[in-house]
Amino acid sequence: MSIFGLPLSVTARAGTNIALVKYWGKRDATLNLPATGSLSLTLANFGSETTVRFAPDAESPDGGDRITLDGTPAPPPFAERVSRFLDLIRHDARVGLPAEVATHNSVPTAAGLASSAAGFAALALAAARAAGMNLAPSELSALARRGSGSAARSIFGGFVEMAAGTQRNGSDACAQELLPAGAWDVRLVVAIASDGPKAIASSEAMELTAKTSPYYAGWVQAVPQDLVAARAAVLAQDLAGLGRVAERSAMRMHACAMAADPPILYWNAATLAAMDTVRRLRSAGTQAFFTIDAGPHVKVLCATRDAVLVEPALAATPGVLRTLVLAPGPGAEVVREERR
Ligand code: DP6
């Protein structure tokens, strides 16, 4: 805000993250409180950079916030979601001004992996700072959660655990770092299994699963044990232990969604083929473990030295369009602040 006359323009960057213990279901949709905790890995060079400035001249011609995505006016659903999130900050910071928001995604074009996680983590940090709020990392994480549950985790780098929390207001439904990005030499190899948009958005799919899947209660009940096992494996840097939990968490999440009415199926033939490739790699002695989010792509966790085996095996898998090798990365950070 403008303590010295000119409004503060803040640019923040955040990497996306991939959950190894999945978040799938909410205990409160209004505050976006997760039904369970989750555990993830934040990735380097694969996320969002967002600049925010609250100012009277930021108003768009139609009277709202001026929001661009990769240099052009953002599509209405995206812009509305961003404006609703900014309203929370305007309310908390008592700022009655429109905002100018410019977001750039560094997710490779058409990777089919665009995620709200990095976007809302970068937006939460930039907008809170631009509005003059001085938030602790856990408060920033709880704020990012209001934009998207997975965004709460991208506030932190490396291996991160998100707590379901018990408070009604969601103040303890935030993430914390378990192991920093540089501490464990691992890679996530992504097998892109389609170029199309996802079958059904995760928020909607979670709601349908919670309402109609007979397996949902079992899913929610089983996650805490997975969290205990995954946390211990991360702290011990036990790849096989973590991989085992990651595969079972992904399979249970998808099984639960498949049992919804109507059923939710994110996989395609390439998804199954890539899962098979991972099992074959393991039989041949390579420690590689898959996870799958709300889409058909298969993400494979392995030691950095084994990525040279895992990546070509996935690239040669029938139906796999492309592969990416991603490294652990830092949490959300401010990259620029100026008064203009
Ligand atoms: C399958 O964080 O996108 O990637 O809170 O409704 O925005 P909202 O959901 P979102 O869901 C992520 C689902 C997931 C699993 C995960 O990242 O934990």
Short mmCIF file of C-alpha atoms and ligand atoms in Angstrom, two decimals:
data_model
loop_
_atom_site.label_atom_id
_atom_site.label_comp_id
_atom_site.label_asym_id
_atom_site.label_seq_id
_atom_site.Cartn_x
_atom_site.Cartn_y
_atom_site.Cartn_z
CA MET A 1 0.00 0.00 0.00
CA SER A 2 1.00 3.62 -0.29
CA ILE A 3 2.70 4.75 2.88
CA PHE A 4 5.05 6.94 0.83
CA GLY A 5 2.52 8.10 -1.73
CA LEU A 6 3.06 5.55 -4.49
CA PRO A 7 1.47 2.08 -4.27
CA LEU A 8 3.75 -0.89 -3.70
CA SER A 9 4.07 -3.31 -6.61
CA VAL A 10 5.22 -6.76 -5.48
CA THR A 11 6.35 -9.65 -7.67
CA ALA A 12 6.48 -13.13 -6.15
CA ARG A 13 7.38 -16.52 -7.56
CA ALA A 14 6.29 -20.01 -6.48
CA GLY A 15 6.91 -23.51 -7.79
CA THR A 16 4.18 -26.06 -8.28
CA ASN A 17 4.11 -29.15 -6.08
CA ILE A 18 3.14 -32.78 -6.50
CA ALA A 19 1.42 -34.59 -3.64
CA LEU A 20 2.84 -37.94 -2.52
CA VAL A 21 0.09 -38.32 0.07
CA LYS A 22 -2.95 -36.89 -1.70
CA TYR A 23 -5.44 -34.29 -0.62
CA TRP A 24 -8.85 -35.35 -1.91
CA GLY A 25 -11.86 -33.97 -0.04
CA LYS A 26 -12.79 -30.98 2.11
CA ARG A 27 -14.22 -30.60 5.60
CA ASP A 28 -15.38 -27.07 4.80
CA ALA A 29 -15.84 -25.72 1.29
CA THR A 30 -16.19 -22.04 2.26
CA LEU A 31 -12.86 -21.86 4.09
CA ASN A 32 -11.44 -24.55 1.80
CA LEU A 33 -10.42 -26.75 4.72
CA PRO A 34 -9.07 -30.18 3.74
CA ALA A 35 -10.62 -33.32 5.22
CA THR A 36 -7.14 -34.78 5.72
CA GLY A 37 -3.50 -33.74 5.74
CA SER A 38 -1.26 -34.27 2.71
CA LEU A 39 2.44 -34.41 1.86
CA SER A 40 4.16 -33.07 -1.25
CA LEU A 41 7.32 -32.13 -3.08
CA THR A 42 7.71 -28.54 -4.35
CA LEU A 43 9.40 -28.33 -7.75
CA ALA A 44 12.01 -25.96 -9.21
CA ASN A 45 11.59 -23.90 -12.43
CA PHE A 46 8.03 -24.97 -12.88
CA GLY A 47 5.52 -22.51 -11.52
CA SER A 48 4.14 -18.98 -11.53
CA GLU A 49 5.40 -15.44 -11.21
CA THR A 50 2.80 -12.83 -10.23
CA THR A 51 2.94 -9.05 -9.82
CA VAL A 52 0.27 -7.32 -7.72
CA ARG A 53 -0.41 -3.63 -7.13
CA PHE A 54 -3.46 -2.16 -5.35
CA ALA A 55 -4.15 1.34 -6.72
CA PRO A 56 -7.07 3.55 -7.85
CA ASP A 57 -5.72 3.45 -11.44
CA ALA A 58 -5.63 -0.39 -11.44
CA GLU A 59 -9.32 -0.61 -12.23
CA SER A 60 -10.24 -2.43 -15.45
CA PRO A 61 -12.64 -0.78 -17.97
CA ASP A 62 -15.51 -2.93 -16.58
CA GLY A 63 -14.86 -1.71 -13.03
CA GLY A 64 -13.08 -4.77 -11.57
CA ASP A 65 -9.46 -5.76 -11.08
CA ARG A 66 -7.16 -5.65 -14.11
CA ILE A 67 -5.91 -9.25 -14.45
CA THR A 68 -3.62 -10.61 -17.16
CA LEU A 69 -2.32 -14.10 -17.76
CA ASP A 70 0.88 -14.43 -19.78
CA GLY A 71 0.43 -10.89 -21.15
CA THR A 72 -3.22 -11.02 -22.27
CA PRO A 73 -6.49 -10.37 -20.37
CA ALA A 74 -7.21 -13.46 -18.24
CA PRO A 75 -10.22 -15.65 -19.17
CA PRO A 76 -13.29 -14.76 -17.01
CA PRO A 77 -13.32 -17.90 -14.81
CA PHE A 78 -9.64 -17.37 -13.92
CA ALA A 79 -10.11 -13.62 -13.35
CA GLU A 80 -13.17 -14.18 -11.15
CA ARG A 81 -11.35 -16.73 -8.98
CA VAL A 82 -8.41 -14.32 -8.57
CA SER A 83 -10.72 -11.38 -7.71
CA ARG A 84 -12.58 -13.46 -5.12
CA PHE A 85 -9.25 -14.34 -3.53
CA LEU A 86 -8.15 -10.67 -3.57
CA ASP A 87 -11.42 -9.79 -1.80
CA LEU A 88 -10.23 -11.86 1.20
CA ILE A 89 -7.03 -9.82 1.33
CA ARG A 90 -8.89 -6.52 0.81
CA HIS A 91 -11.13 -7.48 3.72
CA ASP A 92 -8.31 -8.54 6.08
CA ALA A 93 -6.02 -5.62 5.16
CA ARG A 94 -8.89 -3.11 4.95
CA VAL A 95 -7.91 -2.09 1.44
CA GLY A 96 -10.70 -0.72 -0.69
CA LEU A 97 -8.81 -0.52 -3.97
CA PRO A 98 -8.84 -2.44 -7.22
CA ALA A 99 -5.74 -4.45 -8.10
CA GLU A 100 -3.58 -4.91 -11.13
CA VAL A 101 -2.43 -8.54 -11.34
CA ALA A 102 -0.03 -9.88 -13.97
CA THR A 103 0.63 -13.63 -13.85
CA HIS A 104 3.17 -15.54 -15.92
CA ASN A 105 3.32 -19.30 -15.84
CA SER A 106 6.65 -21.02 -16.33
CA VAL A 107 4.91 -24.37 -16.74
CA PRO A 108 6.01 -25.53 -20.22
CA THR A 109 3.24 -24.79 -22.73
CA ALA A 110 0.82 -27.65 -23.30
CA ALA A 111 2.52 -29.76 -20.63
CA GLY A 112 -0.98 -30.48 -19.39
CA LEU A 113 0.21 -29.88 -15.85
CA ALA A 114 -0.88 -26.30 -15.22
CA SER A 115 -1.71 -26.13 -11.58
CA SER A 116 -3.44 -23.71 -9.29
CA ALA A 117 -0.90 -24.57 -6.58
CA ALA A 118 1.92 -22.33 -7.80
CA GLY A 119 -0.49 -19.64 -8.99
CA PHE A 120 -2.26 -19.09 -5.67
CA ALA A 121 0.97 -19.42 -3.64
CA ALA A 122 2.63 -16.64 -5.70
CA LEU A 123 -0.57 -14.57 -5.66
CA ALA A 124 -1.01 -14.91 -1.88
CA LEU A 125 2.55 -13.75 -1.21
CA ALA A 126 2.53 -10.87 -3.72
CA ALA A 127 -0.96 -9.61 -2.83
CA ALA A 128 -0.48 -9.83 0.96
CA ARG A 129 2.77 -7.85 0.71
CA ALA A 130 1.28 -5.32 -1.72
CA ALA A 131 -1.64 -4.81 0.70
CA GLY A 132 0.80 -4.11 3.54
CA MET A 133 0.14 -7.34 5.45
CA ASN A 134 3.09 -8.83 7.25
CA LEU A 135 2.27 -12.53 7.51
CA ALA A 136 4.28 -15.38 9.03
CA PRO A 137 4.87 -18.32 6.61
CA SER A 138 2.17 -20.44 8.29
CA GLU A 139 -0.34 -17.57 7.98
CA LEU A 140 0.60 -17.12 4.32
CA SER A 141 0.10 -20.86 3.80
CA ALA A 142 -3.39 -20.72 5.38
CA LEU A 143 -4.19 -17.73 3.16
CA ALA A 144 -2.97 -19.51 -0.02
CA ARG A 145 -5.18 -22.46 0.96
CA ARG A 146 -8.25 -20.25 0.53
CA GLY A 147 -7.29 -19.94 -3.17
CA SER A 148 -6.49 -23.63 -3.65
CA GLY A 149 -5.78 -26.37 -1.10
CA SER A 150 -2.58 -27.50 -2.80
CA ALA A 151 -1.30 -23.88 -2.93
CA ALA A 152 -0.82 -23.91 0.86
CA ARG A 153 2.03 -26.40 0.29
CA SER A 154 3.81 -24.32 -2.40
CA ILE A 155 4.59 -21.60 0.17
CA PHE A 156 7.34 -23.98 1.33
CA GLY A 157 10.17 -25.67 -0.58
CA GLY A 158 11.28 -29.30 -0.77
CA PHE A 159 9.19 -31.88 1.09
CA VAL A 160 6.17 -30.30 2.76
CA GLU A 161 3.41 -31.53 5.02
CA MET A 162 -0.01 -29.92 5.08
CA ALA A 163 -2.09 -30.29 8.26
CA ALA A 164 -5.85 -30.81 8.09
CA GLY A 165 -6.11 -28.68 11.24
CA THR A 166 -8.84 -28.76 13.86
CA GLN A 167 -9.73 -25.07 14.26
CA ARG A 168 -13.09 -23.97 12.88
CA ASN A 169 -11.51 -20.83 11.35
CA GLY A 170 -8.81 -22.84 9.55
CA SER A 171 -5.88 -21.04 11.17
CA ASP A 172 -4.07 -24.36 11.75
CA ALA A 173 -4.92 -25.82 8.32
CA CYS A 174 -1.56 -24.84 6.91
CA ALA A 175 1.62 -26.45 5.65
CA GLN A 176 5.16 -26.68 7.01
CA GLU A 177 8.49 -27.71 5.57
CA LEU A 178 9.71 -31.23 6.40
CA LEU A 179 12.97 -31.37 4.45
CA PRO A 180 14.49 -28.53 2.37
CA ALA A 181 14.88 -28.84 -1.39
CA GLY A 182 18.64 -29.44 -1.40
CA ALA A 183 18.65 -32.10 1.33
CA TRP A 184 17.69 -35.16 -0.71
CA ASP A 185 18.87 -35.87 -4.23
CA VAL A 186 15.67 -36.97 -5.97
CA ARG A 187 13.90 -36.23 -9.24
CA LEU A 188 10.31 -36.38 -10.43
CA VAL A 189 10.05 -37.64 -14.01
CA VAL A 190 6.74 -36.69 -15.60
CA ALA A 191 5.22 -38.74 -18.41
CA ILE A 192 2.74 -36.54 -20.31
CA ALA A 193 -0.15 -38.80 -21.30
CA SER A 194 -2.45 -36.37 -23.14
CA ASP A 195 -2.63 -32.80 -24.43
CA GLY A 196 -6.30 -32.26 -23.69
CA PRO A 197 -7.88 -30.50 -20.68
CA LYS A 198 -8.63 -32.60 -17.58
CA ALA A 199 -11.90 -34.54 -17.53
CA ILE A 200 -13.26 -32.77 -14.44
CA ALA A 201 -11.70 -30.06 -12.24
CA SER A 202 -10.34 -31.30 -8.91
CA SER A 203 -12.62 -29.15 -6.68
CA GLU A 204 -15.73 -30.45 -8.42
CA ALA A 205 -14.42 -34.02 -8.52
CA MET A 206 -13.61 -34.00 -4.79
CA GLU A 207 -17.09 -32.78 -3.97
CA LEU A 208 -18.70 -35.45 -6.12
CA THR A 209 -16.46 -38.12 -4.56
CA ALA A 210 -17.30 -37.00 -1.00
CA LYS A 211 -21.02 -36.96 -1.78
CA THR A 212 -21.36 -40.18 -3.75
CA SER A 213 -18.39 -42.54 -3.37
CA PRO A 214 -19.05 -45.35 -0.87
CA TYR A 215 -15.26 -45.52 -0.38
CA TYR A 216 -14.85 -41.88 0.70
CA ALA A 217 -15.14 -42.55 4.45
CA GLY A 218 -12.52 -45.30 4.16
CA TRP A 219 -10.22 -42.96 2.24
CA VAL A 220 -10.43 -40.22 4.88
CA GLN A 221 -9.85 -42.75 7.63
CA ALA A 222 -6.75 -44.23 5.97
CA VAL A 223 -4.83 -41.01 5.16
CA PRO A 224 -3.43 -40.36 8.68
CA GLN A 225 -1.48 -43.67 8.65
CA ASP A 226 -0.10 -42.81 5.22
CA LEU A 227 1.02 -39.44 6.56
CA VAL A 228 2.84 -41.01 9.50
CA ALA A 229 4.63 -43.46 7.18
CA ALA A 230 5.45 -40.84 4.52
CA ARG A 231 6.73 -38.31 7.07
CA ALA A 232 9.04 -40.92 8.63
CA ALA A 233 10.29 -41.98 5.17
CA VAL A 234 11.04 -38.36 4.17
CA LEU A 235 12.94 -37.68 7.40
CA ALA A 236 14.93 -40.93 6.97
CA GLN A 237 15.37 -40.26 3.22
CA ASP A 238 13.99 -43.74 2.59
CA LEU A 239 13.00 -43.72 -1.08
CA ALA A 240 11.43 -47.19 -1.16
CA GLY A 241 9.39 -46.40 1.97
CA LEU A 242 8.14 -43.09 0.59
CA GLY A 243 7.49 -44.57 -2.85
CA ARG A 244 5.38 -47.34 -1.44
CA VAL A 245 3.15 -44.89 0.42
CA ALA A 246 2.97 -42.56 -2.59
CA GLU A 247 1.73 -45.34 -4.90
CA ARG A 248 -0.86 -46.58 -2.45
CA SER A 249 -2.11 -43.04 -1.71
CA ALA A 250 -2.56 -42.31 -5.43
CA MET A 251 -4.27 -45.66 -6.07
CA ARG A 252 -6.66 -45.16 -3.16
CA MET A 253 -7.52 -41.62 -4.22
CA HIS A 254 -8.30 -42.78 -7.76
CA ALA A 255 -10.19 -45.87 -6.55
CA CYS A 256 -12.31 -43.62 -4.38
CA ALA A 257 -13.00 -41.23 -7.30
CA MET A 258 -13.75 -44.12 -9.69
CA ALA A 259 -16.44 -45.28 -7.26
CA ALA A 260 -18.24 -41.90 -7.40
CA ASP A 261 -21.58 -41.54 -9.19
CA PRO A 262 -21.14 -40.72 -12.03
CA PRO A 263 -17.66 -42.32 -11.91
CA ILE A 264 -14.56 -40.14 -12.25
CA LEU A 265 -11.81 -41.68 -14.32
CA TYR A 266 -8.71 -39.59 -15.09
CA TRP A 267 -6.58 -42.35 -16.63
CA ASN A 268 -6.07 -43.28 -20.27
CA ALA A 269 -4.19 -46.14 -21.94
CA ALA A 270 -0.86 -44.29 -21.63
CA THR A 271 -1.42 -43.89 -17.86
CA LEU A 272 -1.70 -47.66 -17.45
CA ALA A 273 1.26 -48.30 -19.76
CA ALA A 274 3.43 -45.85 -17.79
CA MET A 275 2.44 -47.50 -14.49
CA ASP A 276 3.52 -50.78 -16.03
CA THR A 277 6.85 -49.27 -17.10
CA VAL A 278 7.48 -48.20 -13.50
CA ARG A 279 6.75 -51.71 -12.22
CA ARG A 280 9.08 -53.19 -14.84
CA LEU A 281 11.84 -50.74 -13.88
CA ARG A 282 11.43 -51.84 -10.28
CA SER A 283 11.58 -55.55 -11.15
CA ALA A 284 14.85 -54.79 -12.95
CA GLY A 285 16.25 -53.18 -9.79
CA THR A 286 15.59 -49.43 -10.29
CA GLN A 287 13.83 -47.69 -7.43
CA ALA A 288 11.06 -45.75 -9.16
CA PHE A 289 7.55 -45.01 -7.83
CA PHE A 290 4.56 -43.37 -9.48
CA THR A 291 1.86 -40.96 -8.46
CA ILE A 292 -1.08 -39.63 -10.51
CA ASP A 293 -3.11 -36.45 -9.94
CA ALA A 294 -6.44 -35.27 -11.38
CA GLY A 295 -5.34 -36.07 -14.92
CA PRO A 296 -3.78 -38.91 -16.93
CA HIS A 297 -0.10 -37.96 -16.45
CA VAL A 298 2.21 -40.24 -14.49
CA LYS A 299 4.80 -38.66 -12.19
CA VAL A 300 7.67 -40.87 -11.14
CA LEU A 301 9.84 -40.34 -8.08
CA CYS A 302 13.41 -41.68 -8.28
CA ALA A 303 16.98 -40.95 -7.18
CA THR A 304 18.65 -38.30 -9.35
CA ARG A 305 21.22 -40.82 -10.66
CA ASP A 306 18.39 -43.11 -11.85
CA ALA A 307 16.54 -40.41 -13.83
CA VAL A 308 18.74 -41.35 -16.84
CA LEU A 309 17.10 -44.79 -16.82
CA VAL A 310 13.59 -43.75 -15.83
CA GLU A 311 13.18 -40.92 -18.34
CA PRO A 312 13.96 -42.93 -21.53
CA ALA A 313 11.86 -45.87 -20.30
CA LEU A 314 8.85 -43.57 -19.86
CA ALA A 315 9.54 -41.75 -23.14
CA ALA A 316 9.47 -45.12 -24.96
CA THR A 317 6.16 -46.13 -23.34
CA PRO A 318 3.27 -46.39 -25.84
CA GLY A 319 1.04 -43.30 -25.69
CA VAL A 320 3.46 -41.13 -23.69
CA LEU A 321 3.78 -37.85 -25.59
CA ARG A 322 6.69 -36.21 -23.79
CA THR A 323 8.65 -36.40 -20.58
CA LEU A 324 10.01 -33.81 -18.15
CA VAL A 325 12.63 -34.28 -15.45
CA LEU A 326 11.96 -31.99 -12.48
CA ALA A 327 14.04 -31.20 -9.42
CA PRO A 328 12.97 -30.19 -5.90
CA GLY A 329 12.68 -26.42 -5.58
CA PRO A 330 12.35 -23.58 -3.06
CA GLY A 331 9.22 -22.15 -1.49
CA ALA A 332 7.45 -18.99 -2.59
CA GLU A 333 9.68 -15.91 -2.64
CA VAL A 334 9.44 -12.20 -3.38
CA VAL A 335 11.56 -11.39 -6.41
CA ARG A 336 10.87 -7.63 -6.79
CA GLU A 337 9.29 -4.77 -4.88
CA GLU A 338 8.94 -1.23 -6.25
CA ARG A 339 6.78 1.84 -5.73
CA ARG A 340 4.99 2.95 -8.89
C1 DP6 B 1 -5.22 -34.44 -7.05
O1 DP6 B 1 -5.66 -28.02 -4.63
O2 DP6 B 1 -6.55 -28.16 -6.97
O3 DP6 B 1 -3.73 -32.60 -7.06
O4 DP6 B 1 -8.47 -26.86 -3.06
O5 DP6 B 1 -10.29 -27.32 -4.66
O6 DP6 B 1 -8.34 -25.90 -5.37
P1 DP6 B 1 -8.84 -27.05 -4.51
O7 DP6 B 1 -8.13 -28.36 -5.03
P2 DP6 B 1 -6.65 -28.59 -5.57
O8 DP6 B 1 -6.60 -30.19 -5.50
C2 DP6 B 1 -5.45 -30.94 -5.68
C3 DP6 B 1 -5.81 -32.36 -5.88
C4 DP6 B 1 -4.66 -33.27 -6.26
C5 DP6 B 1 -3.99 -33.85 -5.02
C6 DP6 B 1 -3.08 -32.94 -4.27
O9 DP6 B 1 -2.44 -32.04 -4.86
O10 DP6 B 1 -2.94 -33.18 -3.05
#
